[in-house]
Amino acid sequence: MASSDTTRWEMREATFVKSSALPSECPRPDRPEYAFIGRSNVGKSSLLNMLTGRNKLAKTSGTPGKTQLINHFDVDGKWYLVDLPGFGYAKVSKKDRSKWMTVTQQYLRSRTNLMCVMMLVDSRIPAQKVDLEFMAWMGEAGLPFVLVFTKVDKLNKTEREAFLPAYEEKMLEQWHKMPPLFVTSGNTGEGREEVLRFVAATNVLYPD
Ligand SMILES: Nc1nc2c(ncn2[C@@H]2O[C@H](COP(=O)(O)OP(=O)(O)O)[C@@H](O)[C@H]2O)c(=O)[nH]1
Ligand SMILES: [Mg+2]
C-alpha cells in the first residue's frame, strides 16, 4: 500500500551497475530512476556516496570535469541512481560542451523510467546562468526536477540564512513557483533522510 511504502525510506545496499557513453548503452529502463545533474565539482559524486553510505561508490575528485560517462547505480534492486557528466566547466572545449548537451538531453528524453531529475547547485554560489538555462530547458521538455543544494556545511550562520531566499528570488524571475528543494551536505549527511524519503514517496508512483 502506498501510504505504508513511503514510511520505508531507508536503503540497504547500493551497487555500481555500469558506465555508458550513450543512452542506448544504458541498462534496461525497468525500474524507477533518478538522475543527478549539475556543474562539475558541485558535489554529485559526493552526494551519491553520502546517500548510499558508501564512501567510494562514485569517484569524487578535486579535478572537475572527470565524469564523462552516464553511471548507473542500483539501490536495493529497486531503483537506479544515475551520476551524469558535469557541465559548465570552463576548461572544457565548446565542442565537448555541445557533445555533453546532446548526449545528456538524449538521455533525459529517452529514459521512460526517469522519475525526476535532481538538479544540484552549490549553496555557496549565486544562481548560475547555465543552471537556470538548463532548468528552463527541462521545464520546456516537461521533465520534473527538484533542486538539491550542496555543501551547506561550508556556510556560516549568516550565509545559511541568506542563500535560499537569494536563489529563490533569482529563480522566481523565471518560474511561477519553486520546485521541491533539499539542503544537503556530503560531509555531514544533512538532507539524507529528506532526499531518500522523497525517492521512496516517488517510487510508489512508478507504474508496475
Ligand atoms: N565541504 C564539502 N565538500 C564537498 C561536499 N560535496 C563535495 N565536496 C567536495 O567538492 C569537490 C567535488 O566533489 P565531487 O563529488 O567530486 O563533485 P562532482 O564533480 O559534482 O561529482 C570534492 O573535493 C569534494 O570533496 C560537501 O557536501 N561538503
Ligand atoms: Mg563526479
mmCIF file of C-alpha atoms and ligand atoms in Angstrom:
data_model
loop_
_atom_site.group_PDB
_atom_site.id
_atom_site.type_symbol
_atom_site.label_atom_id
_atom_site.label_comp_id
_atom_site.label_asym_id
_atom_site.label_seq_id
_atom_site.Cartn_x
_atom_site.Cartn_y
_atom_site.Cartn_z
ATOM 1 C CA MET A 1 0.000 0.000 0.000
ATOM 2 C CA ALA A 2 1.308 3.392 -0.990
ATOM 3 C CA SER A 3 0.988 5.035 2.401
ATOM 4 C CA SER A 4 2.996 2.363 4.194
ATOM 5 C CA ASP A 5 5.677 2.218 1.474
ATOM 6 C CA THR A 6 6.518 5.893 1.896
ATOM 7 C CA THR A 7 7.469 5.279 5.515
ATOM 8 C CA ARG A 8 10.105 2.787 4.386
ATOM 9 C CA TRP A 9 12.696 5.199 3.075
ATOM 10 C CA GLU A 10 15.984 3.770 4.389
ATOM 11 C CA MET A 11 18.041 1.939 1.803
ATOM 12 C CA ARG A 12 20.148 -1.152 2.331
ATOM 13 C CA GLU A 13 22.594 -1.609 -0.465
ATOM 14 C CA ALA A 14 23.845 0.291 -3.480
ATOM 15 C CA THR A 15 25.962 -1.260 -6.198
ATOM 16 C CA PHE A 16 27.596 0.041 -9.346
ATOM 17 C CA VAL A 17 25.883 -1.315 -12.465
ATOM 18 C CA LYS A 18 27.612 0.203 -15.465
ATOM 19 C CA SER A 19 29.046 3.241 -17.185
ATOM 20 C CA SER A 20 27.545 4.150 -20.549
ATOM 21 C CA ALA A 21 28.838 6.542 -23.171
ATOM 22 C CA LEU A 22 25.471 6.671 -24.921
ATOM 23 C CA PRO A 23 21.826 6.486 -23.812
ATOM 24 C CA SER A 24 21.417 3.348 -25.955
ATOM 25 C CA GLU A 25 24.003 1.560 -23.800
ATOM 26 C CA CYS A 26 22.183 2.252 -20.512
ATOM 27 C CA PRO A 27 20.583 -0.604 -18.515
ATOM 28 C CA ARG A 28 17.041 -1.612 -19.412
ATOM 29 C CA PRO A 29 14.617 1.016 -18.059
ATOM 30 C CA ASP A 30 12.829 -1.485 -15.823
ATOM 31 C CA ARG A 31 12.740 0.392 -12.507
ATOM 32 C CA PRO A 32 12.368 3.989 -11.299
ATOM 33 C CA GLU A 33 15.398 6.151 -11.982
ATOM 34 C CA TYR A 34 16.749 9.423 -10.553
ATOM 35 C CA ALA A 35 19.464 11.376 -12.335
ATOM 36 C CA PHE A 36 21.943 13.743 -10.719
ATOM 37 C CA ILE A 37 22.852 16.684 -12.848
ATOM 38 C CA GLY A 38 24.873 19.797 -12.166
ATOM 39 C CA ARG A 39 28.026 21.666 -12.910
ATOM 40 C CA SER A 40 31.336 19.904 -12.472
ATOM 41 C CA ASN A 41 32.523 19.937 -8.874
ATOM 42 C CA VAL A 42 29.080 20.727 -7.477
ATOM 43 C CA GLY A 43 29.245 17.554 -5.400
ATOM 44 C CA LYS A 44 27.269 14.976 -7.415
ATOM 45 C CA SER A 45 29.533 12.042 -6.658
ATOM 46 C CA SER A 46 29.837 13.063 -3.003
ATOM 47 C CA LEU A 47 26.063 13.264 -2.607
ATOM 48 C CA LEU A 48 25.642 9.876 -4.226
ATOM 49 C CA ASN A 49 28.164 8.404 -1.811
ATOM 50 C CA MET A 50 26.514 10.136 1.142
ATOM 51 C CA LEU A 51 23.030 8.886 0.231
ATOM 52 C CA THR A 52 24.203 5.332 -0.288
ATOM 53 C CA GLY A 53 26.518 5.353 2.718
ATOM 54 C CA ARG A 54 29.376 4.122 0.581
ATOM 55 C CA ASN A 55 32.333 6.464 0.517
ATOM 56 C CA LYS A 56 33.926 5.172 -2.623
ATOM 57 C CA LEU A 57 30.968 4.103 -4.711
ATOM 58 C CA ALA A 58 31.164 7.092 -7.048
ATOM 59 C CA LYS A 59 34.573 8.544 -7.614
ATOM 60 C CA THR A 60 34.895 12.028 -6.189
ATOM 61 C CA SER A 61 37.613 14.288 -7.318
ATOM 62 C CA GLY A 62 39.129 17.700 -6.882
ATOM 63 C CA THR A 63 39.662 17.760 -10.645
ATOM 64 C CA PRO A 64 36.411 18.940 -12.229
ATOM 65 C CA GLY A 65 35.077 17.538 -15.462
ATOM 66 C CA LYS A 66 36.221 13.978 -14.892
ATOM 67 C CA THR A 67 32.989 12.033 -15.107
ATOM 68 C CA GLN A 68 32.275 11.733 -18.830
ATOM 69 C CA LEU A 69 30.004 8.738 -18.666
ATOM 70 C CA ILE A 70 26.447 8.001 -17.595
ATOM 71 C CA ASN A 71 26.942 5.967 -14.406
ATOM 72 C CA HIS A 72 24.138 3.717 -13.185
ATOM 73 C CA PHE A 73 23.924 2.557 -9.567
ATOM 74 C CA ASP A 74 21.345 0.066 -8.370
ATOM 75 C CA VAL A 75 19.747 0.611 -4.973
ATOM 76 C CA ASP A 76 18.287 -2.471 -3.284
ATOM 77 C CA GLY A 77 17.379 -3.909 -6.682
ATOM 78 C CA LYS A 78 14.520 -1.391 -6.689
ATOM 79 C CA TRP A 79 15.684 1.856 -8.237
ATOM 80 C CA TYR A 80 18.538 3.458 -10.114
ATOM 81 C CA LEU A 81 20.617 6.445 -9.141
ATOM 82 C CA VAL A 82 22.429 7.971 -12.091
ATOM 83 C CA ASP A 83 25.523 10.147 -11.929
ATOM 84 C CA LEU A 84 25.654 12.211 -15.134
ATOM 85 C CA PRO A 85 28.684 14.024 -16.511
ATOM 86 C CA GLY A 86 29.053 17.514 -15.082
ATOM 87 C CA PHE A 87 28.616 20.554 -17.255
ATOM 88 C CA GLY A 88 29.762 24.143 -17.446
ATOM 89 C CA TYR A 89 33.372 23.537 -16.604
ATOM 90 C CA ALA A 90 35.355 26.427 -18.095
ATOM 91 C CA LYS A 91 38.264 24.322 -19.347
ATOM 92 C CA VAL A 92 36.094 22.050 -21.454
ATOM 93 C CA SER A 93 36.054 22.992 -25.140
ATOM 94 C CA LYS A 94 32.942 24.304 -26.852
ATOM 95 C CA LYS A 95 32.783 21.150 -28.953
ATOM 96 C CA ASP A 96 32.901 18.879 -25.881
ATOM 97 C CA ARG A 97 30.284 21.001 -24.176
ATOM 98 C CA SER A 98 27.869 20.690 -27.040
ATOM 99 C CA LYS A 99 28.521 16.945 -27.184
ATOM 100 C CA TRP A 100 27.732 16.796 -23.470
ATOM 101 C CA MET A 101 24.489 18.688 -24.045
ATOM 102 C CA THR A 102 23.413 16.395 -26.894
ATOM 103 C CA VAL A 103 24.124 13.163 -25.010
ATOM 104 C CA THR A 104 22.565 14.428 -21.777
ATOM 105 C CA GLN A 105 19.429 15.736 -23.422
ATOM 106 C CA GLN A 106 19.054 12.498 -25.398
ATOM 107 C CA TYR A 107 19.469 10.526 -22.194
ATOM 108 C CA LEU A 108 16.921 12.633 -20.293
ATOM 109 C CA ARG A 109 14.393 12.472 -23.124
ATOM 110 C CA SER A 110 14.736 8.747 -23.770
ATOM 111 C CA ARG A 111 14.592 7.251 -20.263
ATOM 112 C CA THR A 112 10.989 6.195 -19.889
ATOM 113 C CA ASN A 113 11.687 5.247 -16.256
ATOM 114 C CA LEU A 114 13.094 8.642 -15.251
ATOM 115 C CA MET A 115 11.012 9.801 -12.291
ATOM 116 C CA CYS A 116 12.811 13.009 -11.525
ATOM 117 C CA VAL A 117 15.994 14.899 -12.234
ATOM 118 C CA MET A 118 17.945 16.056 -9.207
ATOM 119 C CA MET A 119 19.461 19.365 -10.137
ATOM 120 C CA LEU A 120 22.425 20.009 -7.878
ATOM 121 C CA VAL A 121 23.557 23.538 -7.123
ATOM 122 C CA ASP A 122 26.348 24.730 -4.852
ATOM 123 C CA SER A 123 24.816 26.609 -1.919
ATOM 124 C CA ARG A 124 27.841 28.947 -1.779
ATOM 125 C CA ILE A 125 27.432 30.187 -5.326
ATOM 126 C CA PRO A 126 24.692 32.530 -6.619
ATOM 127 C CA ALA A 127 22.278 31.162 -9.234
ATOM 128 C CA GLN A 128 24.262 30.500 -12.400
ATOM 129 C CA LYS A 129 23.077 31.263 -15.912
ATOM 130 C CA VAL A 130 23.896 27.753 -17.212
ATOM 131 C CA ASP A 131 21.897 26.210 -14.375
ATOM 132 C CA LEU A 132 18.893 28.476 -14.928
ATOM 133 C CA GLU A 133 19.037 27.810 -18.667
ATOM 134 C CA PHE A 134 19.185 24.081 -18.104
ATOM 135 C CA MET A 135 16.191 24.224 -15.768
ATOM 136 C CA ALA A 136 14.308 26.239 -18.393
ATOM 137 C CA TRP A 137 15.081 23.505 -20.915
ATOM 138 C CA MET A 138 13.809 20.814 -18.514
ATOM 139 C CA GLY A 139 10.655 22.839 -17.986
ATOM 140 C CA GLU A 140 10.050 23.031 -21.727
ATOM 141 C CA ALA A 141 10.812 19.332 -22.141
ATOM 142 C CA GLY A 142 8.299 18.527 -19.393
ATOM 143 C CA LEU A 143 10.916 16.874 -17.191
ATOM 144 C CA PRO A 144 10.162 17.019 -13.471
ATOM 145 C CA PHE A 145 13.079 18.132 -11.337
ATOM 146 C CA VAL A 146 13.964 19.035 -7.769
ATOM 147 C CA LEU A 147 16.703 21.355 -6.574
ATOM 148 C CA VAL A 148 19.398 19.955 -4.320
ATOM 149 C CA PHE A 149 21.665 22.469 -2.607
ATOM 150 C CA THR A 150 25.079 21.005 -1.831
ATOM 151 C CA LYS A 151 27.965 21.736 0.559
ATOM 152 C CA VAL A 152 25.884 23.568 3.186
ATOM 153 C CA ASP A 153 28.448 22.552 5.799
ATOM 154 C CA LYS A 154 30.674 25.224 4.292
ATOM 155 C CA LEU A 155 28.264 28.061 5.113
ATOM 156 C CA ASN A 156 28.383 30.175 8.247
ATOM 157 C CA LYS A 157 25.185 31.103 10.034
ATOM 158 C CA THR A 158 24.593 34.325 8.097
ATOM 159 C CA GLU A 159 25.245 32.673 4.723
ATOM 160 C CA ARG A 160 22.956 29.831 5.671
ATOM 161 C CA GLU A 161 20.078 32.183 6.271
ATOM 162 C CA ALA A 162 20.718 34.113 3.063
ATOM 163 C CA PHE A 163 21.408 31.602 0.279
ATOM 164 C CA LEU A 164 17.927 30.204 -0.162
ATOM 165 C CA PRO A 165 15.972 33.490 -0.334
ATOM 166 C CA ALA A 166 18.596 34.820 -2.779
ATOM 167 C CA TYR A 167 18.291 31.757 -5.000
ATOM 168 C CA GLU A 168 14.509 31.859 -4.902
ATOM 169 C CA GLU A 169 14.415 35.498 -5.850
ATOM 170 C CA LYS A 170 16.512 34.783 -8.924
ATOM 171 C CA MET A 171 14.601 31.672 -9.899
ATOM 172 C CA LEU A 172 11.195 33.239 -9.494
ATOM 173 C CA GLU A 173 12.041 35.702 -12.255
ATOM 174 C CA GLN A 174 11.614 32.682 -14.490
ATOM 175 C CA TRP A 175 9.207 30.356 -12.668
ATOM 176 C CA HIS A 176 5.817 30.770 -11.016
ATOM 177 C CA LYS A 177 6.839 28.670 -8.060
ATOM 178 C CA MET A 178 9.835 26.838 -6.660
ATOM 179 C CA PRO A 179 10.334 23.115 -7.275
ATOM 180 C CA PRO A 180 10.745 20.845 -4.235
ATOM 181 C CA LEU A 181 14.149 21.552 -2.728
ATOM 182 C CA PHE A 182 16.648 19.855 -0.471
ATOM 183 C CA VAL A 183 19.524 21.252 1.552
ATOM 184 C CA THR A 184 22.389 18.792 1.802
ATOM 185 C CA SER A 185 25.964 18.106 2.776
ATOM 186 C CA GLY A 186 28.014 15.167 1.624
ATOM 187 C CA ASN A 187 30.243 15.738 4.620
ATOM 188 C CA THR A 188 27.719 15.798 7.465
ATOM 189 C CA GLY A 189 24.913 13.741 5.931
ATOM 190 C CA GLU A 190 22.465 16.618 6.265
ATOM 191 C CA GLY A 191 19.459 16.170 3.982
ATOM 192 C CA ARG A 192 19.960 12.430 3.514
ATOM 193 C CA GLU A 193 16.691 11.378 5.103
ATOM 194 C CA GLU A 194 14.717 14.069 3.245
ATOM 195 C CA VAL A 195 16.098 13.042 -0.159
ATOM 196 C CA LEU A 196 15.595 9.320 0.484
ATOM 197 C CA ARG A 197 12.063 9.940 1.748
ATOM 198 C CA PHE A 198 11.332 11.852 -1.434
ATOM 199 C CA VAL A 199 12.650 8.955 -3.531
ATOM 200 C CA ALA A 200 10.598 6.431 -1.554
ATOM 201 C CA ALA A 201 7.451 8.512 -1.948
ATOM 202 C CA THR A 202 8.098 8.959 -5.680
ATOM 203 C CA ASN A 203 8.937 5.284 -6.284
ATOM 204 C CA VAL A 204 5.385 4.467 -5.246
ATOM 205 C CA LEU A 205 4.176 6.342 -8.353
ATOM 206 C CA TYR A 206 6.154 4.071 -10.710
ATOM 207 C CA PRO A 207 3.774 2.003 -12.811
ATOM 208 C CA ASP A 208 4.360 -1.747 -12.265
HETATM 209 N N1 LIG B 1 32.750 20.585 2.429
HETATM 210 C C1 LIG B 1 32.141 19.860 1.478
HETATM 211 N N2 LIG B 1 32.839 19.499 0.375
HETATM 212 C C2 LIG B 1 32.198 18.784 -0.579
HETATM 213 C C3 LIG B 1 30.838 18.385 -0.433
HETATM 214 N N3 LIG B 1 30.470 17.696 -1.546
HETATM 215 C C4 LIG B 1 31.565 17.658 -2.341
HETATM 216 N N4 LIG B 1 32.613 18.307 -1.776
HETATM 217 C C5 LIG B 1 33.948 18.470 -2.363
HETATM 218 O O1 LIG B 1 33.824 19.117 -3.636
HETATM 219 C C6 LIG B 1 34.690 18.509 -4.613
HETATM 220 C C7 LIG B 1 33.878 17.972 -5.791
HETATM 221 O O2 LIG B 1 33.034 16.935 -5.336
HETATM 222 P P1 LIG B 1 32.500 15.800 -6.345
HETATM 223 O O3 LIG B 1 31.518 14.999 -5.561
HETATM 224 O O4 LIG B 1 33.618 15.073 -6.988
HETATM 225 O O5 LIG B 1 31.748 16.706 -7.434
HETATM 226 P P2 LIG B 1 31.147 16.292 -8.862
HETATM 227 O O6 LIG B 1 32.139 16.752 -9.875
HETATM 228 O O7 LIG B 1 29.875 17.061 -8.984
HETATM 229 O O8 LIG B 1 30.916 14.811 -8.858
HETATM 230 C C8 LIG B 1 35.476 17.436 -3.872
HETATM 231 O O9 LIG B 1 36.705 17.976 -3.462
HETATM 232 C C9 LIG B 1 34.592 17.120 -2.670
HETATM 233 O O10 LIG B 1 35.321 16.654 -1.562
HETATM 234 C C10 LIG B 1 30.142 18.773 0.775
HETATM 235 O O11 LIG B 1 28.949 18.494 0.992
HETATM 236 N N5 LIG B 1 30.856 19.499 1.688
HETATM 237 MG MG MG B 2 31.526 13.317 -10.146
#
